[in-house]
mmCIF file of C-alpha atoms in Angstrom:
data_model
loop_
_atom_site.group_PDB
_atom_site.id
_atom_site.type_symbol
_atom_site.label_atom_id
_atom_site.label_comp_id
_atom_site.label_asym_id
_atom_site.label_seq_id
_atom_site.Cartn_x
_atom_site.Cartn_y
_atom_site.Cartn_z
ATOM 1 C CA ASP A 4 95.531 176.876 43.345
ATOM 2 C CA ALA A 5 92.631 176.427 45.683
ATOM 3 C CA ASP A 6 93.063 177.214 49.323
ATOM 4 C CA VAL A 7 91.383 174.585 51.108
ATOM 5 C CA THR A 8 91.703 170.931 48.646
ATOM 6 C CA GLN A 9 89.805 167.168 48.931
ATOM 7 C CA THR A 10 91.256 164.373 47.258
ATOM 8 C CA PRO A 11 89.904 162.125 46.131
ATOM 9 C CA ARG A 12 87.326 164.177 44.616
ATOM 10 C CA ASN A 13 84.922 161.063 43.922
ATOM 11 C CA ARG A 14 85.281 157.203 45.288
ATOM 12 C CA ILE A 15 83.116 154.398 44.907
ATOM 13 C CA THR A 16 83.731 151.448 46.863
ATOM 14 C CA LYS A 17 82.322 148.651 48.626
ATOM 15 C CA THR A 18 80.796 147.905 51.759
ATOM 16 C CA GLY A 19 83.403 146.396 54.592
ATOM 17 C CA LYS A 20 86.221 148.590 52.979
ATOM 18 C CA ARG A 21 88.305 151.297 54.775
ATOM 19 C CA ILE A 22 88.614 154.651 53.261
ATOM 20 C CA MET A 23 90.419 157.823 53.995
ATOM 21 C CA LEU A 24 89.575 161.523 52.801
ATOM 22 C CA GLU A 25 91.986 163.931 52.822
ATOM 23 C CA CYS A 26 91.251 167.822 53.283
ATOM 24 C CA SER A 27 94.689 169.659 52.723
ATOM 25 C CA GLN A 28 94.227 174.283 53.420
ATOM 26 C CA THR A 29 96.738 176.790 52.565
ATOM 27 C CA LYS A 30 94.749 179.233 54.907
ATOM 28 C CA GLY A 31 97.069 179.284 57.768
ATOM 29 C CA HIS A 32 93.860 178.668 59.387
ATOM 30 C CA ASP A 33 93.914 176.404 63.121
ATOM 31 C CA ARG A 34 90.175 175.215 62.945
ATOM 32 C CA MET A 35 89.582 172.365 60.518
ATOM 33 C CA TYR A 36 85.970 170.727 60.244
ATOM 34 C CA TRP A 37 84.628 167.623 58.299
ATOM 35 C CA TYR A 38 80.725 167.820 57.402
ATOM 36 C CA ARG A 39 78.464 165.264 55.782
ATOM 37 C CA GLN A 40 75.679 166.884 53.213
ATOM 38 C CA ASP A 41 72.812 164.410 52.509
ATOM 39 C CA PRO A 42 69.455 165.380 50.170
ATOM 40 C CA GLY A 43 67.384 166.567 51.935
ATOM 41 C CA LEU A 44 69.565 167.143 55.379
ATOM 42 C CA GLY A 45 72.006 170.378 54.296
ATOM 43 C CA LEU A 46 75.307 169.539 56.159
ATOM 44 C CA GLN A 47 76.051 168.089 59.277
ATOM 45 C CA LEU A 48 79.068 168.243 61.282
ATOM 46 C CA ILE A 49 81.268 164.764 62.017
ATOM 47 C CA TYR A 50 84.085 166.222 63.458
ATOM 48 C CA TYR A 51 85.945 169.109 64.486
ATOM 49 C CA SER A 52 89.324 170.649 65.299
ATOM 50 C CA PHE A 53 90.544 173.867 66.446
ATOM 51 C CA ASP A 54 93.941 173.267 66.411
ATOM 52 C CA VAL A 55 96.722 170.007 66.003
ATOM 53 C CA LYS A 56 95.982 168.178 69.307
ATOM 54 C CA ASP A 57 92.301 168.916 69.467
ATOM 55 C CA ILE A 58 89.642 166.537 68.158
ATOM 56 C CA ASN A 59 86.263 167.172 69.132
ATOM 57 C CA LYS A 60 83.559 165.228 67.814
ATOM 58 C CA GLY A 61 80.203 165.980 65.800
ATOM 59 C CA GLU A 62 76.707 165.640 66.249
ATOM 60 C CA ILE A 63 77.221 162.420 63.859
ATOM 61 C CA SER A 64 80.610 160.578 64.679
ATOM 62 C CA ASP A 65 79.535 156.845 64.740
ATOM 63 C CA GLY A 66 81.790 155.607 62.397
ATOM 64 C CA TYR A 67 83.472 158.028 61.263
ATOM 65 C CA SER A 68 87.601 158.853 62.807
ATOM 66 C CA VAL A 69 89.866 161.346 61.991
ATOM 67 C CA SER A 70 93.731 162.552 62.336
ATOM 68 C CA ARG A 71 94.912 165.928 62.185
ATOM 69 C CA GLN A 72 98.437 165.575 60.920
ATOM 70 C CA ALA A 73 99.427 168.938 61.098
ATOM 71 C CA GLN A 74 97.863 172.519 60.931
ATOM 72 C CA ALA A 75 97.182 171.705 57.331
ATOM 73 C CA LYS A 76 96.133 168.353 57.310
ATOM 74 C CA PHE A 77 92.830 166.653 58.312
ATOM 75 C CA SER A 78 91.469 163.509 57.172
ATOM 76 C CA LEU A 79 88.546 161.334 57.727
ATOM 77 C CA SER A 80 87.724 158.104 57.696
ATOM 78 C CA LEU A 81 85.401 155.462 57.700
ATOM 79 C CA GLU A 82 86.226 152.140 59.598
ATOM 80 C CA SER A 83 84.421 149.343 57.781
ATOM 81 C CA ALA A 84 82.466 151.805 54.938
ATOM 82 C CA ILE A 85 78.612 151.059 55.094
ATOM 83 C CA PRO A 86 76.007 152.496 52.165
ATOM 84 C CA ASN A 87 74.186 154.900 54.349
ATOM 85 C CA GLN A 88 77.331 156.623 54.226
ATOM 86 C CA THR A 89 77.334 157.675 51.105
ATOM 87 C CA ALA A 90 77.031 161.400 50.836
ATOM 88 C CA LEU A 91 79.394 164.869 49.637
ATOM 89 C CA TYR A 92 81.865 164.645 52.384
ATOM 90 C CA PHE A 93 83.335 168.460 52.545
ATOM 91 C CA CYS A 94 86.229 170.231 54.758
ATOM 92 C CA ALA A 95 86.205 173.428 56.329
ATOM 93 C CA THR A 96 88.612 175.615 57.561
ATOM 94 C CA SER A 97 88.157 178.706 60.060
ATOM 95 C CA ASP A 98 90.335 181.093 61.604
ATOM 96 C CA SER A 99 90.765 181.603 65.363
ATOM 97 C CA PRO A 100 88.846 184.254 67.136
ATOM 98 C CA THR A 101 92.573 185.019 68.827
ATOM 99 C CA SER A 102 94.200 185.192 65.039
ATOM 100 C CA GLY A 103 93.648 189.195 65.010
ATOM 101 C CA ARG A 104 92.479 188.552 61.509
ATOM 102 C CA ALA A 105 88.840 188.957 62.958
ATOM 103 C CA ARG A 106 87.386 186.596 60.549
ATOM 104 C CA ASP A 107 84.643 183.803 61.038
ATOM 105 C CA GLU A 108 83.040 182.528 58.138
ATOM 106 C CA GLN A 109 84.191 178.864 57.050
ATOM 107 C CA PHE A 110 85.874 178.225 53.616
ATOM 108 C CA PHE A 111 85.149 174.837 52.511
ATOM 109 C CA GLY A 112 87.145 172.550 49.823
ATOM 110 C CA PRO A 113 85.488 171.237 46.769
ATOM 111 C CA GLY A 114 83.389 168.248 48.508
ATOM 112 C CA THR A 115 84.399 164.652 48.246
ATOM 113 C CA ARG A 116 81.226 162.478 46.568
ATOM 114 C CA LEU A 117 81.752 158.748 47.773
ATOM 115 C CA THR A 118 79.523 156.056 47.306
ATOM 116 C CA VAL A 119 79.250 153.116 49.504
ATOM 117 C CA LEU A 120 77.876 149.860 47.800
ATOM 118 C CA ALA B 249 71.560 173.180 71.166
ATOM 119 C CA GLN B 250 71.277 174.991 68.600
ATOM 120 C CA THR B 251 69.003 174.642 65.327
ATOM 121 C CA VAL B 252 68.398 176.243 62.205
ATOM 122 C CA THR B 253 65.154 176.243 60.368
ATOM 123 C CA GLN B 254 64.790 176.829 56.565
ATOM 124 C CA SER B 255 61.237 176.313 55.703
ATOM 125 C CA GLN B 256 61.223 176.953 51.777
ATOM 126 C CA PRO B 257 62.298 173.408 50.032
ATOM 127 C CA GLU B 258 62.306 174.796 46.592
ATOM 128 C CA MET B 259 61.913 178.428 45.448
ATOM 129 C CA SER B 260 61.813 180.319 41.653
ATOM 130 C CA VAL B 261 61.476 183.932 40.933
ATOM 131 C CA GLN B 262 61.798 185.266 36.897
ATOM 132 C CA GLU B 263 65.214 186.719 36.516
ATOM 133 C CA ALA B 264 65.590 190.232 36.899
ATOM 134 C CA GLU B 265 62.839 190.132 40.035
ATOM 135 C CA THR B 266 63.556 189.799 43.722
ATOM 136 C CA VAL B 267 63.169 186.732 45.718
ATOM 137 C CA THR B 268 63.490 186.261 49.344
ATOM 138 C CA LEU B 269 64.168 183.395 51.173
ATOM 139 C CA SER B 270 63.272 182.367 54.837
ATOM 140 C CA CYS B 271 65.291 180.928 57.737
ATOM 141 C CA THR B 272 64.778 180.918 61.670
ATOM 142 C CA TYR B 273 66.701 179.873 63.942
ATOM 143 C CA ASP B 274 66.958 178.969 68.005
ATOM 144 C CA THR B 275 69.114 179.785 70.245
ATOM 145 C CA SER B 276 69.520 180.863 73.671
ATOM 146 C CA GLU B 277 72.964 182.664 72.899
ATOM 147 C CA SER B 278 72.881 186.226 72.651
ATOM 148 C CA ASN B 279 75.945 186.819 70.421
ATOM 149 C CA TYR B 280 76.640 184.661 67.478
ATOM 150 C CA TYR B 281 76.895 184.903 63.778
ATOM 151 C CA LEU B 282 74.727 184.013 60.995
ATOM 152 C CA PHE B 283 75.567 183.631 57.425
ATOM 153 C CA TRP B 284 74.434 182.877 53.963
ATOM 154 C CA TYR B 285 75.997 180.534 51.676
ATOM 155 C CA LYS B 286 75.020 179.437 48.238
ATOM 156 C CA GLN B 287 75.944 175.912 46.531
ATOM 157 C CA PRO B 288 75.534 175.873 42.619
ATOM 158 C CA PRO B 289 75.482 172.592 41.061
ATOM 159 C CA SER B 290 79.148 172.555 40.908
ATOM 160 C CA ARG B 291 78.944 171.712 44.575
ATOM 161 C CA GLN B 292 81.180 174.541 45.618
ATOM 162 C CA MET B 293 79.745 175.951 49.243
ATOM 163 C CA ILE B 294 80.274 180.156 48.953
ATOM 164 C CA LEU B 295 79.759 182.329 51.354
ATOM 165 C CA VAL B 296 76.938 185.281 50.447
ATOM 166 C CA ILE B 297 76.332 187.524 53.086
ATOM 167 C CA ARG B 298 76.835 187.217 57.142
ATOM 168 C CA GLN B 299 75.515 188.953 60.237
ATOM 169 C CA GLU B 300 77.163 189.731 63.751
ATOM 170 C CA ALA B 301 73.935 189.271 65.823
ATOM 171 C CA TYR B 302 75.608 192.378 68.089
ATOM 172 C CA LYS B 303 75.467 194.186 65.074
ATOM 173 C CA GLN B 304 71.281 195.838 64.323
ATOM 174 C CA GLN B 305 72.576 197.284 61.036
ATOM 175 C CA ASN B 306 71.345 194.591 58.194
ATOM 176 C CA ALA B 307 74.087 193.286 56.219
ATOM 177 C CA THR B 308 74.138 193.786 52.613
ATOM 178 C CA GLU B 309 76.676 192.855 49.649
ATOM 179 C CA ASN B 310 75.773 194.007 46.257
ATOM 180 C CA ARG B 311 72.105 192.962 45.350
ATOM 181 C CA PHE B 312 72.030 190.476 48.238
ATOM 182 C CA SER B 313 70.842 191.620 52.003
ATOM 183 C CA VAL B 314 69.222 190.463 54.758
ATOM 184 C CA ASN B 315 66.566 191.137 56.958
ATOM 185 C CA PHE B 316 67.707 190.469 60.750
ATOM 186 C CA GLN B 317 65.475 190.258 63.136
ATOM 187 C CA LYS B 318 66.933 189.263 66.366
ATOM 188 C CA ALA B 319 63.487 189.358 68.893
ATOM 189 C CA ALA B 320 62.313 187.143 66.025
ATOM 190 C CA LYS B 321 65.176 185.058 65.639
ATOM 191 C CA SER B 322 64.744 185.121 61.825
ATOM 192 C CA PHE B 323 67.490 185.719 59.017
ATOM 193 C CA SER B 324 66.380 186.156 55.979
ATOM 194 C CA LEU B 325 67.939 186.351 52.877
ATOM 195 C CA LYS B 326 66.226 189.046 49.690
ATOM 196 C CA ILE B 327 68.001 189.153 46.023
ATOM 197 C CA SER B 328 67.213 191.363 44.243
ATOM 198 C CA ASP B 329 67.734 191.802 40.075
ATOM 199 C CA SER B 330 67.952 187.933 40.076
ATOM 200 C CA GLN B 331 70.461 186.672 37.577
ATOM 201 C CA LEU B 332 71.027 182.780 36.093
ATOM 202 C CA GLY B 333 73.517 182.634 38.180
ATOM 203 C CA ASP B 334 72.083 183.094 40.913
ATOM 204 C CA THR B 335 69.950 179.627 40.550
ATOM 205 C CA ALA B 336 71.811 177.129 43.840
ATOM 206 C CA MET B 337 71.020 175.714 46.736
ATOM 207 C CA TYR B 338 71.296 178.324 49.804
ATOM 208 C CA PHE B 339 71.965 177.823 52.857
ATOM 209 C CA CYS B 340 71.465 179.181 56.330
ATOM 210 C CA ALA B 341 74.153 178.888 59.378
ATOM 211 C CA PHE B 342 74.309 179.740 62.799
ATOM 212 C CA MET B 343 77.538 180.315 64.017
ATOM 213 C CA ASN B 344 77.771 180.260 67.756
ATOM 214 C CA THR B 345 80.920 181.490 70.415
ATOM 215 C CA GLY B 346 82.001 177.766 70.584
ATOM 216 C CA ASN B 347 82.777 178.351 66.867
ATOM 217 C CA GLN B 348 80.518 175.847 65.737
ATOM 218 C CA PHE B 349 78.714 175.755 62.849
ATOM 219 C CA TYR B 350 75.371 174.904 62.178
ATOM 220 C CA PHE B 351 73.487 174.746 59.028
ATOM 221 C CA GLY B 352 69.373 174.670 57.596
ATOM 222 C CA THR B 353 68.548 171.977 54.896
ATOM 223 C CA GLY B 354 68.596 174.528 51.920
ATOM 224 C CA THR B 355 66.300 176.314 49.030
ATOM 225 C CA SER B 356 66.949 175.425 45.886
ATOM 226 C CA LEU B 357 66.267 178.660 44.152
ATOM 227 C CA THR B 358 66.124 179.011 40.430
ATOM 228 C CA VAL B 359 65.945 181.580 38.170
ATOM 229 C CA ILE B 360 63.399 181.519 34.944
ATOM 230 C CA PRO B 361 64.430 182.885 32.191
#
């Protein structure tokens, strides 16, 4: 089973609709992230969370909100979707420096392709 | 703010040959981590190799190695004996002490049979 899962994998929606993308992880990591990927722009950080009570804005948070429901779950919402939010969205997790496991890389989910018409 | 620059949008290499992908970054921090991630057509982001800035020795992972030049803020990836399965987008990434990641715009590598 995948360590980081995202649902849905693909979604087509209309302008103005509310959309929620979900991310779950079984790695036991404290830190979770949401990125969007656009052609030619690489990955841009939307929001990140270092624990259940911690939420931080990334580079491009406007138009998005997040919820950290539990250590293992981090959801991304588009309150009123617009066409320029069409992109590939990735969730990622990482361990905290205090965990003692000494791993600093990010582990990515499979991505959600979102199309806003 | 940190920035990561990959100046080669596309590259190609003959199978079994060697190719080097370039990456430069800008930071005022002295302690940080650098990564190369691979994204094949499946879209999955896969870690290829990592380098800790305080280590002078260049990291190697089988056919993948890096040339880390801290003073020049350069972190290139060398792929030896290229294989068809190496065809993918490659992203250079920087992680600061706050555990925030910054990604370059990617290099699309095609391995030609």
